[in-house]
């Protein structure tokens, strides 16, 4: 019974994460860039080592930091996908290697489908 509950919860978390990725991927380039810029700006203005720098220096940090924030967001959300898949697969009697292979395969297939979805979204 406990395994079934864990399966359901991990599958719901995985589907929720897929929905979040799909929602972000549906944003156009301006909307997506704006969100990344906001996150980077908040970080630069509140981080103790950067908040007291000149406005010009802060703007340069924001400009150069935005692509890093975007890459970290991608890495983080796909890490969550992998964790959800592994949590689901751990409720089955598979070997660790098989779980890892399935997790990588599902993550790869979803990433490809996400890129395909993005091809229909205006830049």
XYZ file of C-alpha atoms in Angstrom:
123
model
C 0.000 0.000 0.000
C 2.849 2.371 0.878
C 4.490 1.755 -2.531
C 1.283 2.612 -4.349
C 1.022 5.908 -2.478
C 4.663 6.735 -3.291
C 4.051 5.813 -6.954
C 1.014 8.071 -7.157
C 2.740 10.979 -5.422
C 5.912 10.709 -7.506
C 3.902 10.418 -10.738
C 1.816 13.465 -9.807
C 4.996 15.402 -9.013
C 6.502 14.325 -12.350
C 3.397 15.346 -14.283
C 3.321 18.660 -12.408
C 6.961 19.271 -13.299
C 6.229 18.431 -16.944
C 3.378 20.953 -16.844
C 5.674 23.645 -15.427
C 8.257 22.984 -18.148
C 5.537 23.061 -20.807
C 4.240 26.390 -19.445
C 7.683 27.992 -19.463
C 8.342 26.651 -22.958
C 5.131 28.248 -24.204
C 6.472 31.715 -23.361
C 7.825 33.778 -26.228
C 11.399 35.060 -26.145
C 10.460 38.446 -24.707
C 8.381 36.997 -21.878
C 10.992 34.357 -21.049
C 13.861 36.857 -21.177
C 11.923 39.229 -18.959
C 11.485 36.557 -16.299
C 15.183 35.642 -16.375
C 16.076 39.314 -16.189
C 13.831 39.826 -13.147
C 15.394 36.892 -11.295
C 18.920 38.069 -12.122
C 18.091 41.644 -11.109
C 16.682 40.563 -7.751
C 19.768 38.442 -7.114
C 22.217 41.228 -8.038
C 20.351 43.846 -5.987
C 20.120 41.656 -2.873
C 23.335 39.613 -2.872
C 25.694 41.148 -0.268
C 28.702 41.316 -2.622
C 26.863 43.006 -5.498
C 24.145 45.156 -3.960
C 26.509 48.043 -3.161
C 28.189 48.177 -6.576
C 27.559 51.023 -8.999
C 24.418 50.864 -11.149
C 26.569 50.484 -14.268
C 28.416 47.498 -12.796
C 25.159 45.963 -11.588
C 23.655 46.325 -15.071
C 26.667 44.562 -16.598
C 26.341 41.758 -14.037
C 22.648 41.420 -14.863
C 23.375 41.336 -18.595
C 26.103 38.694 -18.241
C 24.336 36.778 -15.475
C 21.018 36.304 -17.260
C 22.221 33.435 -19.512
C 23.685 31.709 -16.454
C 20.368 32.009 -14.615
C 18.577 30.529 -17.643
C 20.979 27.563 -17.800
C 20.689 26.978 -14.044
C 16.893 27.010 -14.351
C 17.026 24.383 -17.109
C 19.477 22.253 -15.156
C 17.409 22.535 -11.974
C 14.040 21.667 -13.489
C 15.437 18.664 -15.349
C 17.126 17.539 -12.127
C 13.676 17.573 -10.520
C 12.370 15.525 -13.475
C 15.116 12.958 -12.922
C 14.423 12.797 -9.187
C 10.693 12.296 -9.759
C 11.318 9.543 -12.298
C 13.788 7.826 -9.970
C 11.349 8.099 -7.050
C 8.676 6.451 -9.192
C 11.019 3.734 -10.441
C 12.286 2.949 -6.936
C 8.855 1.529 -6.166
C 9.536 -1.260 -8.685
C 12.030 -4.113 -8.293
C 14.430 -2.836 -10.983
C 18.193 -2.786 -10.655
C 19.786 0.623 -10.154
C 21.308 0.557 -13.632
C 17.894 -0.086 -15.202
C 16.359 2.770 -13.180
C 19.097 5.132 -14.319
C 18.727 4.082 -17.950
C 14.949 4.506 -17.892
C 15.262 7.849 -16.110
C 17.758 9.156 -18.660
C 15.668 7.879 -21.550
C 12.424 9.439 -20.295
C 14.205 12.729 -19.525
C 15.826 12.742 -22.967
C 12.555 11.995 -24.743
C 10.766 14.732 -22.805
C 13.576 17.211 -23.564
C 13.271 16.424 -27.282
C 9.501 16.851 -27.166
C 9.976 20.148 -25.318
C 12.354 21.417 -28.008
C 9.803 20.385 -30.640
C 7.099 22.275 -28.719
C 9.337 25.356 -28.554
C 9.745 25.306 -32.329
C 6.112 26.456 -32.568
C 6.537 29.331 -30.090
C 7.485 32.765 -31.496
C 10.969 33.894 -30.577
